[in-house]
Amino acid sequence: DAGITQSPRHKVTETGTPVTLRCHQTENHRYMYWYRQDPGHGLRLIHYSYGVKDTDKGEVSDGYSVSRSKTEDFLLTLESATSSQTSVYFCAISEDTPDGDQPQHFGDGTRLSIL
Amino acid sequence: AQKITQTQPGMFVQEKEAVTLDCTYDTSDQSYGLFWYKQPSSGEMIFLIYQGSYDEQNATEGRYSLNFQKARKSANLVISASQLGDSAMYFCAMREGRAETSYDKVIFGPGTSLSVIP
């Protein structure tokens, strides 16, 4: 299994508080992604990274920020959590290959509840 | 705007029969890749099969094959000889951006829930 660790695995917090989710990889892969999964929507891309300090927005980036100061760590921050951000968050990584044919490997997910 | 469409929210198939899960996509890139993933009720994401936009042959991996129709922008997953363990959510995903950048953005469709009936 690809070495991806998400922390925390579960979190309950209150509206308006800041929240940071961490994704740590031991594979030295170039690409890292954050998705949220909600019923009926599949996985929606929040932000992704194509290298240290190189990030870009996904489909649902409003209310989220990310940082990647080291190859192995990709942090997702909710500056002021809202109930609409209650979801399951998945981190994924993938290798950089000439054909882009390598699949993503996913973490186990973080279940975040905002009350 | 959503770029991956999976029009079948839920499907049923009899054990040992074949089933096709639909996926259509929209992109202006010439170079892109299409992936299918399986998510059982336990929650992990399992990679099944990949098709590159320049691949001339349809991809196959064991009981999985991909019916790739580039002009129609469709990439349907075919599962042959369904098994009870195939009951899961199935997601179609697309990697794009490679032609213009090397950023490899990957987006997913809403998924199809497949139930295999004994």
mmCIF file of C-alpha atoms in Angstrom:
data_model
loop_
_atom_site.group_PDB
_atom_site.id
_atom_site.type_symbol
_atom_site.label_atom_id
_atom_site.label_comp_id
_atom_site.label_asym_id
_atom_site.label_seq_id
_atom_site.Cartn_x
_atom_site.Cartn_y
_atom_site.Cartn_z
ATOM 1 C CA ASP A 1 0.000 0.000 0.000
ATOM 2 C CA ALA A 2 1.132 3.514 -0.796
ATOM 3 C CA GLY A 3 2.407 5.327 2.282
ATOM 4 C CA ILE A 4 -0.215 7.968 2.872
ATOM 5 C CA THR A 5 -1.328 9.044 6.299
ATOM 6 C CA GLN A 6 -4.148 11.443 6.988
ATOM 7 C CA SER A 7 -4.572 13.065 10.383
ATOM 8 C CA PRO A 8 -6.766 13.359 12.246
ATOM 9 C CA ARG A 9 -9.022 10.510 11.133
ATOM 10 C CA HIS A 10 -12.047 11.992 12.866
ATOM 11 C CA LYS A 11 -12.755 15.495 14.120
ATOM 12 C CA VAL A 12 -15.752 17.270 15.553
ATOM 13 C CA THR A 13 -15.565 21.026 15.909
ATOM 14 C CA GLU A 14 -17.742 24.110 16.101
ATOM 15 C CA THR A 15 -18.694 26.630 13.445
ATOM 16 C CA GLY A 16 -16.191 29.456 13.163
ATOM 17 C CA THR A 17 -13.168 27.576 14.442
ATOM 18 C CA PRO A 18 -10.077 26.985 12.300
ATOM 19 C CA VAL A 19 -9.317 23.415 11.266
ATOM 20 C CA THR A 20 -6.191 21.941 9.681
ATOM 21 C CA LEU A 21 -6.028 18.509 8.107
ATOM 22 C CA ARG A 22 -2.686 16.931 7.344
ATOM 23 C CA CYS A 23 -1.671 14.559 4.582
ATOM 24 C CA HIS A 24 1.722 12.904 4.882
ATOM 25 C CA GLN A 25 3.311 10.686 2.226
ATOM 26 C CA THR A 26 6.420 8.547 2.231
ATOM 27 C CA GLU A 27 6.440 7.875 -1.531
ATOM 28 C CA ASN A 28 8.159 11.085 -2.692
ATOM 29 C CA HIS A 29 5.405 11.588 -5.287
ATOM 30 C CA ARG A 30 5.162 14.951 -6.997
ATOM 31 C CA TYR A 31 1.377 15.393 -7.006
ATOM 32 C CA MET A 32 -0.883 15.671 -3.986
ATOM 33 C CA TYR A 33 -4.613 16.341 -3.923
ATOM 34 C CA TRP A 34 -7.380 17.141 -1.468
ATOM 35 C CA TYR A 35 -10.939 16.008 -2.191
ATOM 36 C CA ARG A 36 -14.173 16.111 -0.282
ATOM 37 C CA GLN A 37 -16.750 13.367 -0.652
ATOM 38 C CA ASP A 38 -20.444 14.014 -0.170
ATOM 39 C CA PRO A 39 -23.418 11.819 -1.124
ATOM 40 C CA GLY A 40 -24.534 12.458 -4.690
ATOM 41 C CA HIS A 41 -21.433 14.481 -5.554
ATOM 42 C CA GLY A 42 -18.681 11.906 -5.697
ATOM 43 C CA LEU A 43 -15.232 13.278 -4.979
ATOM 44 C CA ARG A 44 -14.821 16.982 -5.603
ATOM 45 C CA LEU A 45 -11.376 18.475 -5.962
ATOM 46 C CA ILE A 46 -10.590 21.212 -3.441
ATOM 47 C CA HIS A 47 -6.932 22.015 -4.138
ATOM 48 C CA TYR A 48 -3.973 20.177 -5.529
ATOM 49 C CA SER A 49 -0.203 20.541 -5.571
ATOM 50 C CA TYR A 50 2.295 19.869 -8.333
ATOM 51 C CA GLY A 51 5.383 20.520 -6.256
ATOM 52 C CA VAL A 52 6.709 22.199 -3.130
ATOM 53 C CA LYS A 53 5.030 25.598 -2.795
ATOM 54 C CA ASP A 54 3.155 24.970 -6.076
ATOM 55 C CA THR A 55 -0.591 24.671 -5.631
ATOM 56 C CA ASP A 56 -3.732 25.359 -7.612
ATOM 57 C CA LYS A 57 -7.456 25.551 -7.005
ATOM 58 C CA GLY A 58 -9.907 22.796 -7.744
ATOM 59 C CA GLU A 59 -13.672 22.782 -8.216
ATOM 60 C CA VAL A 60 -14.696 23.728 -4.668
ATOM 61 C CA SER A 61 -11.854 25.794 -3.240
ATOM 62 C CA ASP A 62 -13.864 28.572 -1.557
ATOM 63 C CA GLY A 63 -13.325 28.522 2.200
ATOM 64 C CA TYR A 64 -10.216 26.334 1.963
ATOM 65 C CA SER A 65 -6.506 27.049 1.758
ATOM 66 C CA VAL A 66 -3.543 24.714 1.367
ATOM 67 C CA SER A 67 0.180 24.707 1.900
ATOM 68 C CA ARG A 68 3.005 22.438 0.845
ATOM 69 C CA SER A 69 6.332 23.396 2.374
ATOM 70 C CA LYS A 70 7.831 19.912 2.028
ATOM 71 C CA THR A 71 7.364 17.175 -0.563
ATOM 72 C CA GLU A 72 5.852 14.846 1.983
ATOM 73 C CA ASP A 73 3.259 17.113 3.600
ATOM 74 C CA PHE A 74 0.145 18.767 2.191
ATOM 75 C CA LEU A 75 -2.003 20.711 4.637
ATOM 76 C CA LEU A 76 -5.648 21.685 4.147
ATOM 77 C CA THR A 77 -6.959 24.539 6.281
ATOM 78 C CA LEU A 78 -10.489 25.681 6.898
ATOM 79 C CA GLU A 79 -9.924 29.207 8.214
ATOM 80 C CA SER A 80 -13.401 29.504 9.742
ATOM 81 C CA ALA A 81 -15.303 26.247 9.511
ATOM 82 C CA THR A 82 -18.946 26.213 8.440
ATOM 83 C CA SER A 83 -21.528 23.434 8.684
ATOM 84 C CA SER A 84 -21.466 23.078 4.879
ATOM 85 C CA GLN A 85 -17.883 21.861 5.197
ATOM 86 C CA THR A 86 -18.978 18.784 7.104
ATOM 87 C CA SER A 87 -17.728 15.987 4.882
ATOM 88 C CA VAL A 88 -15.259 13.171 4.410
ATOM 89 C CA TYR A 89 -11.923 14.509 3.176
ATOM 90 C CA PHE A 90 -9.558 12.379 1.129
ATOM 91 C CA CYS A 91 -5.942 13.044 0.311
ATOM 92 C CA ALA A 92 -4.437 11.458 -2.794
ATOM 93 C CA ILE A 93 -0.968 11.278 -4.314
ATOM 94 C CA SER A 94 0.355 10.334 -7.732
ATOM 95 C CA GLU A 95 3.668 9.984 -9.509
ATOM 96 C CA ASP A 96 4.847 12.243 -12.284
ATOM 97 C CA THR A 97 5.276 10.174 -15.470
ATOM 98 C CA PRO A 98 5.663 11.273 -19.101
ATOM 99 C CA ASP A 99 2.264 9.852 -20.071
ATOM 100 C CA GLY A 100 0.396 10.800 -16.906
ATOM 101 C CA ASP A 101 -0.837 7.228 -16.713
ATOM 102 C CA GLN A 102 -0.204 6.541 -13.050
ATOM 103 C CA PRO A 103 -3.307 6.272 -10.862
ATOM 104 C CA GLN A 104 -3.826 8.146 -7.653
ATOM 105 C CA HIS A 105 -3.344 6.464 -4.314
ATOM 106 C CA PHE A 106 -5.683 7.562 -1.565
ATOM 107 C CA GLY A 107 -5.473 7.989 2.147
ATOM 108 C CA ASP A 108 -8.056 6.494 4.477
ATOM 109 C CA GLY A 109 -10.015 9.736 4.749
ATOM 110 C CA THR A 110 -10.833 12.200 7.512
ATOM 111 C CA ARG A 111 -14.399 12.442 8.750
ATOM 112 C CA LEU A 112 -15.001 16.077 9.733
ATOM 113 C CA SER A 113 -18.161 17.210 11.490
ATOM 114 C CA ILE A 114 -18.837 20.896 12.071
ATOM 115 C CA LEU A 115 -21.607 21.657 14.525
ATOM 116 C CA ALA B 1 -19.147 23.236 -14.643
ATOM 117 C CA GLN B 2 -19.149 19.508 -14.141
ATOM 118 C CA LYS B 3 -16.915 17.753 -16.613
ATOM 119 C CA ILE B 4 -17.556 14.130 -15.767
ATOM 120 C CA THR B 5 -21.063 12.713 -16.056
ATOM 121 C CA GLN B 6 -22.204 9.372 -14.722
ATOM 122 C CA THR B 7 -25.905 9.164 -15.485
ATOM 123 C CA GLN B 8 -26.662 5.981 -13.524
ATOM 124 C CA PRO B 9 -26.870 6.759 -9.800
ATOM 125 C CA GLY B 10 -27.657 3.126 -9.032
ATOM 126 C CA MET B 11 -27.608 -0.146 -10.921
ATOM 127 C CA PHE B 12 -28.428 -3.783 -10.239
ATOM 128 C CA VAL B 13 -26.893 -6.781 -11.983
ATOM 129 C CA GLN B 14 -27.368 -10.506 -11.587
ATOM 130 C CA GLU B 15 -24.339 -12.451 -10.417
ATOM 131 C CA LYS B 16 -22.246 -13.839 -13.320
ATOM 132 C CA GLU B 17 -23.743 -11.387 -15.818
ATOM 133 C CA ALA B 18 -21.899 -8.494 -17.472
ATOM 134 C CA VAL B 19 -22.672 -4.857 -16.666
ATOM 135 C CA THR B 20 -21.742 -1.542 -18.261
ATOM 136 C CA LEU B 21 -21.285 1.613 -16.221
ATOM 137 C CA ASP B 22 -21.508 4.811 -18.240
ATOM 138 C CA CYS B 23 -19.122 7.750 -18.154
ATOM 139 C CA THR B 24 -19.011 10.801 -20.405
ATOM 140 C CA TYR B 25 -16.536 13.619 -20.095
ATOM 141 C CA ASP B 26 -15.876 17.069 -21.443
ATOM 142 C CA THR B 27 -12.442 18.503 -22.113
ATOM 143 C CA SER B 28 -10.763 20.753 -24.635
ATOM 144 C CA ASP B 29 -7.383 19.111 -24.048
ATOM 145 C CA GLN B 30 -5.963 16.787 -26.681
ATOM 146 C CA SER B 31 -3.987 14.864 -24.087
ATOM 147 C CA TYR B 32 -5.862 13.449 -21.126
ATOM 148 C CA GLY B 33 -6.317 10.245 -19.182
ATOM 149 C CA LEU B 34 -9.366 8.418 -17.901
ATOM 150 C CA PHE B 35 -9.480 6.272 -14.776
ATOM 151 C CA TRP B 36 -12.019 4.095 -13.036
ATOM 152 C CA TYR B 37 -12.002 3.526 -9.290
ATOM 153 C CA LYS B 38 -14.034 1.279 -7.026
ATOM 154 C CA GLN B 39 -15.083 2.258 -3.523
ATOM 155 C CA PRO B 40 -16.518 -0.578 -1.413
ATOM 156 C CA SER B 41 -18.582 0.141 1.666
ATOM 157 C CA SER B 42 -15.374 0.066 3.720
ATOM 158 C CA GLY B 43 -14.420 3.357 2.082
ATOM 159 C CA GLU B 44 -11.052 2.749 0.435
ATOM 160 C CA MET B 45 -10.496 3.833 -3.163
ATOM 161 C CA ILE B 46 -9.285 1.054 -5.454
ATOM 162 C CA PHE B 47 -7.847 1.770 -8.902
ATOM 163 C CA LEU B 48 -9.321 -0.469 -11.623
ATOM 164 C CA ILE B 49 -8.290 0.624 -15.099
ATOM 165 C CA TYR B 50 -6.722 3.438 -17.139
ATOM 166 C CA GLN B 51 -7.204 4.714 -20.716
ATOM 167 C CA GLY B 52 -5.020 7.366 -22.301
ATOM 168 C CA SER B 53 -6.496 9.704 -24.900
ATOM 169 C CA TYR B 54 -3.954 8.565 -27.470
ATOM 170 C CA ASP B 55 -4.393 4.851 -26.806
ATOM 171 C CA GLU B 56 -5.845 3.165 -29.857
ATOM 172 C CA GLN B 57 -6.831 -0.031 -28.107
ATOM 173 C CA ASN B 58 -9.463 -0.252 -25.406
ATOM 174 C CA ALA B 59 -7.891 -0.968 -22.031
ATOM 175 C CA THR B 60 -8.505 -4.290 -20.299
ATOM 176 C CA GLU B 61 -7.587 -5.511 -16.824
ATOM 177 C CA GLY B 62 -8.885 -8.957 -15.971
ATOM 178 C CA ARG B 63 -12.684 -8.777 -15.766
ATOM 179 C CA TYR B 64 -12.634 -5.028 -16.384
ATOM 180 C CA SER B 65 -12.570 -3.418 -19.800
ATOM 181 C CA LEU B 66 -13.028 0.138 -20.911
ATOM 182 C CA ASN B 67 -15.179 0.941 -23.926
ATOM 183 C CA PHE B 68 -13.471 4.128 -25.117
ATOM 184 C CA GLN B 69 -15.241 6.170 -27.781
ATOM 185 C CA LYS B 70 -13.160 9.295 -28.186
ATOM 186 C CA ALA B 71 -15.405 11.124 -30.660
ATOM 187 C CA ARG B 72 -18.365 10.679 -28.348
ATOM 188 C CA LYS B 73 -16.236 11.498 -25.274
ATOM 189 C CA SER B 74 -17.350 8.395 -23.483
ATOM 190 C CA ALA B 75 -15.370 5.882 -21.423
ATOM 191 C CA ASN B 76 -17.720 3.200 -20.194
ATOM 192 C CA LEU B 77 -16.565 0.511 -17.779
ATOM 193 C CA VAL B 78 -17.574 -3.052 -18.567
ATOM 194 C CA ILE B 79 -17.432 -5.641 -15.802
ATOM 195 C CA SER B 80 -17.757 -9.194 -17.053
ATOM 196 C CA ALA B 81 -19.017 -12.109 -14.954
ATOM 197 C CA SER B 82 -20.131 -9.984 -12.004
ATOM 198 C CA GLN B 83 -19.350 -11.222 -8.519
ATOM 199 C CA LEU B 84 -20.943 -10.373 -5.192
ATOM 200 C CA GLY B 85 -17.731 -8.579 -4.240
ATOM 201 C CA ASP B 86 -18.251 -6.150 -7.109
ATOM 202 C CA SER B 87 -21.016 -4.412 -5.153
ATOM 203 C CA ALA B 88 -19.600 -0.933 -4.559
ATOM 204 C CA MET B 89 -19.525 2.663 -5.761
ATOM 205 C CA TYR B 90 -17.701 3.172 -9.051
ATOM 206 C CA PHE B 91 -16.139 6.464 -10.028
ATOM 207 C CA CYS B 92 -14.913 7.690 -13.395
ATOM 208 C CA ALA B 93 -12.092 10.247 -13.255
ATOM 209 C CA MET B 94 -10.214 12.366 -15.768
ATOM 210 C CA ARG B 95 -6.693 13.772 -15.674
ATOM 211 C CA GLU B 96 -6.208 16.859 -17.840
ATOM 212 C CA GLY B 97 -3.952 19.845 -18.128
ATOM 213 C CA ARG B 98 -0.949 17.891 -19.357
ATOM 214 C CA ALA B 99 -0.897 19.489 -22.804
ATOM 215 C CA GLU B 100 -0.652 23.022 -21.499
ATOM 216 C CA THR B 101 1.047 22.422 -18.185
ATOM 217 C CA SER B 102 2.330 19.528 -16.221
ATOM 218 C CA TYR B 103 -0.149 20.104 -13.462
ATOM 219 C CA ASP B 104 -2.232 16.944 -13.866
ATOM 220 C CA LYS B 105 -5.500 18.059 -12.387
ATOM 221 C CA VAL B 106 -7.780 15.080 -11.683
ATOM 222 C CA ILE B 107 -11.536 15.384 -11.316
ATOM 223 C CA PHE B 108 -14.179 12.754 -10.587
ATOM 224 C CA GLY B 109 -17.727 12.038 -11.608
ATOM 225 C CA PRO B 110 -20.567 11.616 -9.081
ATOM 226 C CA GLY B 111 -20.326 7.832 -9.148
ATOM 227 C CA THR B 112 -22.578 4.840 -9.775
ATOM 228 C CA SER B 113 -23.668 2.484 -7.025
ATOM 229 C CA LEU B 114 -23.601 -1.109 -8.289
ATOM 230 C CA SER B 115 -25.398 -3.888 -6.485
ATOM 231 C CA VAL B 116 -24.798 -7.495 -7.518
ATOM 232 C CA ILE B 117 -27.748 -9.804 -6.849
ATOM 233 C CA PRO B 118 -27.145 -13.495 -6.061
#
